[in-house]
Short mmCIF file of C-alpha atoms in Angstrom, two decimals:
data_model
loop_
_atom_site.label_atom_id
_atom_site.label_comp_id
_atom_site.label_asym_id
_atom_site.label_seq_id
_atom_site.Cartn_x
_atom_site.Cartn_y
_atom_site.Cartn_z
CA MET X 660 58.27 18.66 87.35
CA LEU X 661 57.72 21.54 89.91
CA LEU X 662 57.98 19.02 92.71
CA ASN X 663 61.29 17.60 91.41
CA ILE X 664 62.59 21.26 91.35
CA VAL X 665 61.62 21.84 95.00
CA ARG X 666 62.99 18.45 96.20
CA LEU X 667 66.38 19.28 94.59
CA ARG X 668 66.37 22.59 96.44
CA TYR X 669 66.28 20.75 99.67
CA ALA X 670 68.87 18.04 98.45
CA ASP X 671 66.18 15.36 98.17
CA PRO X 672 66.47 12.93 95.24
CA PRO X 673 64.01 13.76 92.24
CA THR X 674 61.70 11.16 90.85
CA PHE X 675 61.08 10.72 87.09
CA LEU X 676 58.15 8.65 85.89
CA ASP X 677 56.98 7.40 82.57
CA THR X 678 53.23 7.13 81.84
CA THR X 679 52.67 3.56 80.56
CA GLN X 680 48.80 3.43 80.53
CA VAL X 681 45.91 5.81 80.55
CA ILE X 682 42.35 4.47 81.01
CA ALA X 683 39.55 7.14 80.59
CA GLY X 684 36.48 5.86 82.58
CA TYR X 685 33.37 7.71 82.50
CA SER X 686 29.65 7.04 83.18
CA VAL X 687 26.25 8.86 82.37
CA SER X 688 22.94 8.04 83.97
CA LYS X 689 19.58 9.72 83.37
CA SER X 690 16.12 9.08 84.89
CA ILE X 691 12.77 10.77 84.60
CA SER X 692 9.40 9.98 86.06
CA GLY X 693 5.90 11.57 86.33
CA GLY X 694 2.40 10.90 87.42
CA PHE X 695 -1.19 12.29 87.62
CA TYR X 696 -3.54 12.00 90.64
CA ALA X 697 -7.22 12.56 90.46
CA TYR X 698 -9.68 12.46 93.41
CA PRO X 699 -13.40 12.10 92.21
CA ALA X 700 -14.66 13.21 95.64
CA THR X 701 -16.64 16.26 96.64
CA ALA X 702 -13.50 18.16 97.11
CA VAL X 703 -11.78 17.31 93.75
CA GLY X 704 -8.05 17.78 93.60
CA ASN X 705 -6.07 16.86 90.62
CA TYR X 706 -2.29 16.80 90.72
CA LEU X 707 0.19 16.45 87.97
CA PHE X 708 3.92 16.08 88.91
CA GLY X 709 7.16 15.10 87.49
CA THR X 710 10.94 14.49 88.54
CA GLY X 711 14.02 14.04 86.68
CA THR X 712 17.69 13.29 87.58
CA MET X 713 20.97 13.10 85.78
CA SER X 714 24.49 12.22 86.97
CA LEU X 715 27.90 12.30 85.16
CA GLY X 716 30.93 10.59 86.56
CA GLU X 717 34.59 10.42 85.35
CA SER X 718 37.23 8.25 86.91
CA PRO X 719 40.47 8.11 84.76
CA THR X 720 43.25 5.79 85.66
CA PHE X 721 46.96 6.51 85.06
CA THR X 722 49.63 3.89 85.27
CA TYR X 723 53.32 5.07 85.96
CA GLN X 724 56.63 3.50 85.78
CA PRO X 725 59.78 4.84 87.35
CA VAL X 726 62.63 5.86 85.02
CA THR X 727 65.71 3.77 86.13
CA GLY X 728 68.90 2.32 84.89
CA GLN X 729 70.06 3.02 81.36
CA GLN X 730 66.90 4.90 80.61
CA TYR X 731 67.57 7.20 83.54
CA ALA X 732 71.17 7.78 82.48
CA GLU X 733 70.31 8.75 78.89
CA ASN X 734 67.10 10.67 79.60
CA VAL X 735 68.10 12.53 82.81
CA VAL X 736 71.93 12.62 83.32
CA ARG X 737 73.07 12.78 79.72
CA PRO X 738 73.50 16.37 78.39
CA ILE X 739 71.02 17.31 75.54
CA SER X 740 72.86 17.94 72.16
CA PRO X 741 72.96 21.49 70.89
CA THR X 742 71.68 20.22 67.59
CA VAL X 743 68.49 19.31 69.50
CA ILE X 744 68.22 22.48 71.45
CA MET X 745 69.04 25.26 68.89
CA PRO X 746 66.21 24.59 66.29
CA LEU X 747 63.73 25.38 69.04
CA SER X 748 64.44 29.10 68.51
CA LEU X 749 63.30 28.67 64.94
CA GLY X 750 59.66 28.26 66.32
CA GLY X 751 59.81 31.67 67.90
CA LEU X 752 60.94 30.58 71.45
CA PRO X 753 63.27 33.24 72.99
CA ILE X 754 66.80 32.19 72.36
CA ASP X 755 68.01 33.97 75.53
CA THR X 756 65.60 32.03 77.70
CA LEU X 757 66.50 28.78 75.88
CA LEU X 758 70.23 29.23 76.43
CA ARG X 759 69.86 30.36 80.13
CA LEU X 760 68.10 27.18 80.70
CA THR X 761 70.29 24.66 78.72
CA ALA X 762 73.77 26.03 78.34
CA GLN X 763 76.55 25.54 81.00
CA SER X 764 78.87 27.68 79.09
CA ILE X 765 79.16 29.17 75.56
CA ASP X 766 82.67 29.52 74.21
CA GLY X 767 84.05 29.76 77.76
CA LEU X 768 81.41 32.17 78.93
CA SER X 769 80.21 30.49 82.19
CA ASN X 770 76.53 30.13 83.27
CA VAL X 771 77.53 27.94 86.23
CA ARG X 772 75.77 29.17 89.39
CA GLY X 773 74.76 27.78 92.77
CA LEU X 774 76.78 25.93 95.38
CA GLY X 775 80.51 26.74 95.29
CA ALA X 776 80.00 29.53 92.83
CA GLY X 777 80.65 32.32 95.39
CA PRO X 778 78.37 34.83 97.15
CA SER X 779 77.41 36.51 93.91
CA GLY X 780 75.96 33.24 92.60
CA GLY X 781 78.74 32.79 89.89
CA GLY X 782 78.29 33.13 86.14
CA SER X 783 79.87 35.39 83.62
CA VAL X 784 78.36 38.89 82.94
CA ARG X 785 79.48 38.55 79.30
CA PHE X 786 77.34 35.42 79.14
CA TYR X 787 74.25 37.35 79.80
CA LEU X 788 75.31 40.25 77.65
CA LEU X 789 75.77 37.75 74.74
CA LEU X 790 72.25 36.44 75.41
CA HIS X 791 70.76 39.85 75.34
CA ASP X 792 72.46 40.62 72.00
CA LEU X 793 71.22 37.30 70.46
CA ARG X 794 67.65 38.07 71.55
CA GLN X 795 67.81 41.46 70.00
CA LEU X 796 68.93 40.08 66.71
CA GLN X 797 66.25 37.42 66.88
CA ILE X 798 63.58 39.86 67.36
CA GLN X 799 64.72 41.95 64.49
CA GLY X 800 65.25 38.95 62.16
CA ALA X 801 69.04 39.50 62.01
CA MET X 802 69.94 36.12 63.19
CA THR X 803 68.72 32.54 62.59
CA ILE X 804 69.65 28.95 62.95
CA ARG X 805 70.46 26.72 59.87
CA ILE X 806 70.12 23.00 60.03
CA THR X 807 71.84 20.76 57.47
CA SER X 808 72.88 17.10 57.17
CA GLU X 809 76.01 17.90 55.00
CA THR X 810 79.27 17.15 56.55
CA PRO X 811 81.12 20.55 57.31
CA THR X 812 84.19 21.26 55.32
CA PRO X 813 87.27 21.27 57.61
CA PRO X 814 88.37 24.84 58.27
CA THR X 815 91.94 23.94 57.09
CA GLY X 816 90.51 23.19 53.73
CA LYS X 817 91.71 19.59 53.72
CA LYS X 818 89.46 16.78 52.97
CA ASN X 819 89.23 13.92 55.62
CA GLY X 820 86.77 11.65 53.88
CA GLY X 821 83.67 12.97 55.66
CA LYS X 822 84.90 11.97 59.13
CA SER X 823 84.57 15.38 60.89
CA ASP X 824 81.69 15.59 63.24
CA SER X 825 79.87 18.47 64.90
CA THR X 826 82.18 18.38 67.94
CA GLY X 827 85.40 18.31 65.91
CA ASN X 828 86.38 15.02 67.32
CA GLY X 829 85.89 12.98 64.07
CA GLY X 830 83.53 9.96 63.47
CA SER X 831 80.55 11.81 62.08
CA SER X 832 78.55 9.76 59.41
CA ALA X 833 76.53 11.04 56.41
CA GLY X 834 73.07 12.23 57.50
CA THR X 835 74.10 13.50 60.90
CA GLU X 836 72.55 16.95 61.43
CA HIS X 837 74.65 20.07 62.13
CA SER X 838 73.47 23.39 63.38
CA TYR X 839 74.82 26.80 62.35
CA LEU X 840 74.36 30.27 63.88
CA VAL X 841 73.61 32.52 60.90
CA LEU X 842 73.89 36.38 61.16
CA THR X 843 71.75 37.54 58.23
CA SER X 844 72.41 40.54 56.12
CA THR X 845 71.11 43.84 57.28
CA SER X 846 71.57 47.56 56.47
CA ASP X 847 70.60 48.67 59.97
CA SER X 848 73.67 50.25 61.68
CA ASN X 849 72.40 49.32 65.18
CA LEU X 850 71.94 45.70 64.13
CA LEU X 851 75.38 45.62 62.39
CA ALA X 852 76.91 46.92 65.74
CA ILE X 853 75.20 44.21 67.73
CA GLN X 854 76.32 41.50 65.20
CA ALA X 855 79.90 42.76 65.54
CA GLU X 856 79.65 42.50 69.34
CA VAL X 857 78.26 38.94 69.08
CA ARG X 858 81.25 38.01 66.87
CA ARG X 859 83.64 39.57 69.51
CA LEU X 860 82.01 37.75 72.42
CA LEU X 861 82.02 34.45 70.56
CA HIS X 862 85.61 34.94 69.10
CA LEU X 863 84.43 34.65 65.52
CA ASP X 864 86.20 36.03 62.50
CA PRO X 865 85.28 39.71 61.94
CA GLY X 866 83.55 38.88 58.67
CA ALA X 867 81.95 35.55 59.53
CA GLU X 868 78.37 35.32 58.50
CA GLU X 869 77.82 31.80 60.10
CA ALA X 870 79.49 29.49 62.58
CA GLU X 871 78.92 25.86 63.30
CA ILE X 872 77.48 25.14 66.68
CA VAL X 873 79.34 22.27 68.49
CA TYR X 874 79.24 20.54 71.87
CA GLY X 875 81.98 21.23 74.26
CA PRO X 876 83.61 23.83 76.49
CA TYR X 877 85.76 25.32 73.73
CA PRO X 878 85.69 25.07 69.86
CA LYS X 879 88.37 23.07 68.15
CA HIS X 880 88.47 25.63 65.36
CA PRO X 881 88.22 29.08 66.97
CA GLY X 882 86.75 31.67 64.67
CA LYS X 883 84.77 29.08 62.81
CA GLN X 884 82.78 27.26 65.57
CA ILE X 885 80.66 28.09 68.54
CA ALA X 886 81.18 25.57 71.42
CA ILE X 887 78.16 25.16 73.70
CA LEU X 888 78.54 22.97 76.88
CA THR X 889 74.81 21.95 77.25
CA ARG X 890 73.22 20.67 80.49
CA SER X 891 71.33 17.46 81.21
CA MET X 892 67.84 17.53 82.51
CA LEU X 893 69.08 16.98 86.04
CA ALA X 894 71.46 19.83 85.87
CA MET X 895 68.82 22.08 84.40
CA LEU X 896 66.40 21.39 87.20
CA THR X 897 69.15 21.78 89.80
CA GLN X 898 69.95 25.27 88.41
CA LEU X 899 66.26 26.20 88.61
CA ALA X 900 66.20 24.84 92.19
CA TYR X 901 68.95 27.18 93.36
CA GLU X 902 66.76 30.24 92.41
CA VAL X 903 63.52 28.93 94.22
CA GLU X 904 62.22 31.38 96.98
CA VAL X 905 62.23 29.46 100.26
CA PRO X 906 61.17 30.37 103.81
CA GLU X 907 63.79 32.31 105.77
CA ASP X 908 63.52 29.74 108.55
CA ASP X 909 64.59 27.04 106.33
CA ILE X 910 67.75 28.82 105.34
CA LYS X 911 68.43 29.80 109.13
CA SER X 912 67.97 26.19 110.14
CA GLY X 913 70.37 24.91 107.43
CA ARG X 914 67.77 22.87 105.64
CA THR X 915 68.67 24.69 102.35
CA PRO X 916 71.23 27.15 101.22
CA PRO X 917 70.42 30.84 100.51
CA THR X 918 68.78 31.66 97.17
CA ILE X 919 71.44 32.81 94.51
CA GLY X 920 71.37 36.26 93.26
CA GLN X 921 71.09 37.48 89.69
CA VAL X 922 74.06 38.36 87.38
CA GLY X 923 74.72 41.31 85.29
CA ILE X 924 71.74 42.71 83.48
CA GLU X 925 69.40 39.91 84.72
CA ASN X 926 66.95 40.96 87.45
CA ARG X 927 64.89 37.77 88.00
CA PRO X 928 65.03 34.05 87.63
CA GLU X 929 63.80 32.37 84.48
CA VAL X 930 61.13 30.62 86.52
CA VAL X 931 60.00 32.52 89.46
CA ILE X 932 58.80 29.97 92.12
CA HIS X 933 57.23 31.58 95.27
CA SER X 934 56.72 29.98 98.61
CA SER X 935 54.05 30.43 101.34
CA ARG X 936 52.45 28.76 104.22
CA GLU X 937 48.95 29.16 102.84
CA GLU X 938 47.72 27.53 99.55
CA PRO X 939 47.90 30.03 96.74
CA ALA X 940 44.68 31.01 94.90
CA SER X 941 44.51 30.08 91.15
CA PRO X 942 48.15 29.43 90.68
CA TYR X 943 49.60 28.21 87.35
CA ALA X 944 51.27 25.30 89.12
CA ALA X 945 51.52 24.48 92.81
CA VAL X 946 52.87 21.74 95.09
CA SER X 947 52.85 21.30 98.86
CA TYR X 948 56.30 20.14 100.32
CA ASN X 949 56.92 19.99 104.13
CA ASN X 950 54.02 22.07 105.12
CA THR X 951 54.98 24.79 102.64
CA TRP X 952 53.34 25.64 99.35
CA PHE X 953 55.59 26.35 96.33
CA TRP X 954 53.93 27.92 93.27
CA ILE X 955 54.17 29.69 89.89
CA SER X 956 51.86 32.54 89.47
CA ASP X 957 49.37 32.41 86.69
CA ARG X 958 50.05 36.15 85.95
CA ASP X 959 53.76 35.63 85.26
CA PHE X 960 53.89 34.83 81.60
CA GLN X 961 57.69 34.67 81.41
CA SER X 962 57.89 31.98 84.15
CA LYS X 963 55.02 30.03 82.48
CA LEU X 964 56.82 30.13 79.13
CA ALA X 965 60.09 29.09 80.63
CA PHE X 966 58.55 26.33 82.62
CA THR X 967 56.76 24.98 79.53
CA MET X 968 60.18 24.92 77.61
CA VAL X 969 61.55 22.76 80.33
CA GLN X 970 58.88 20.27 79.82
CA VAL X 971 59.44 20.40 76.13
CA LEU X 972 63.20 19.74 76.54
CA GLU X 973 62.35 16.80 78.94
CA ALA X 974 60.57 15.30 76.04
CA LEU X 975 63.35 16.01 73.62
CA ALA X 976 65.95 14.60 76.15
CA ALA X 977 64.18 11.19 76.15
CA THR X 978 66.41 9.35 73.73
CA ASN X 979 65.62 6.01 75.37
CA HIS X 980 61.96 5.25 75.56
CA THR X 981 59.91 2.63 77.04
CA ALA X 982 56.92 1.33 75.04
CA GLY X 983 54.37 4.19 74.50
CA ALA X 984 51.50 4.72 76.72
CA VAL X 985 48.36 2.64 76.02
CA VAL X 986 45.19 4.81 76.05
CA THR X 987 42.01 2.87 76.70
CA ILE X 988 38.62 4.68 76.20
CA PRO X 989 35.53 2.79 76.80
CA ALA X 990 32.76 3.14 74.09
CA GLY X 991 29.20 1.99 73.66
#
């Protein structure tokens, strides 16, 4: 994963692999020997000795298969559905980190950054203010995500035979999951003010307690829905690549563009990836690329958490799977 991010930073194509087979091979050997020597001569010398040895060897074998064709299109290029992404916050994952990684825009508030985004790196300041407010509400329990398989009632109040879907484009069938952002009741005046600001930034009705989360750049029913234009895995890794720290010589020589800056209240990338000519000591993850080491510090919890979330999202994005990996463990 880290190598793919670095390769994208230098405009090299990433490589995605599926593990198809794992063979865990190991061996253990033990030996012990001993003896007793006695010399019945005038100078009697008796000797008792013993030796022992033990060796342990492990040689696992992994078989990989490149992700190509339709599988590549669905697992890597296709955007991840908001219905898949948003429930991750219910497990305690920070919603601001989750949306910084996965959202291209929320109700028109842009998170597009990188090449062509201007010297400031692009992105809307209000996007990051929204994420900050959502995180505060999440910490205080004043916001949650509701998942249901019931077809939403059209905002116009007219029945349409259950054909409305989460994107407002029609065609939803019974059993399709729908996600809602719920602003829970609270008597705390500070939290009430933050909830009001969230409604304003998301263009929700002033008294709205919940809003359906749909995919797209803008909601079909403003005031009732929240439109999230989500990213694909490729777009997510590309965004992280723009923030990688690279040697200044590589920028001056034109091998890679300058690292983009932060926007608004943000003061660091979600995943801080350092670079150095020397191999780092005890990193969380490290790869060598073109005589340069790129690494994530083991003391940077925020980067480690975000990097783990990227790996979880990769697994969730895999809607098209090959046959599961076969694990072979010798016994006896």
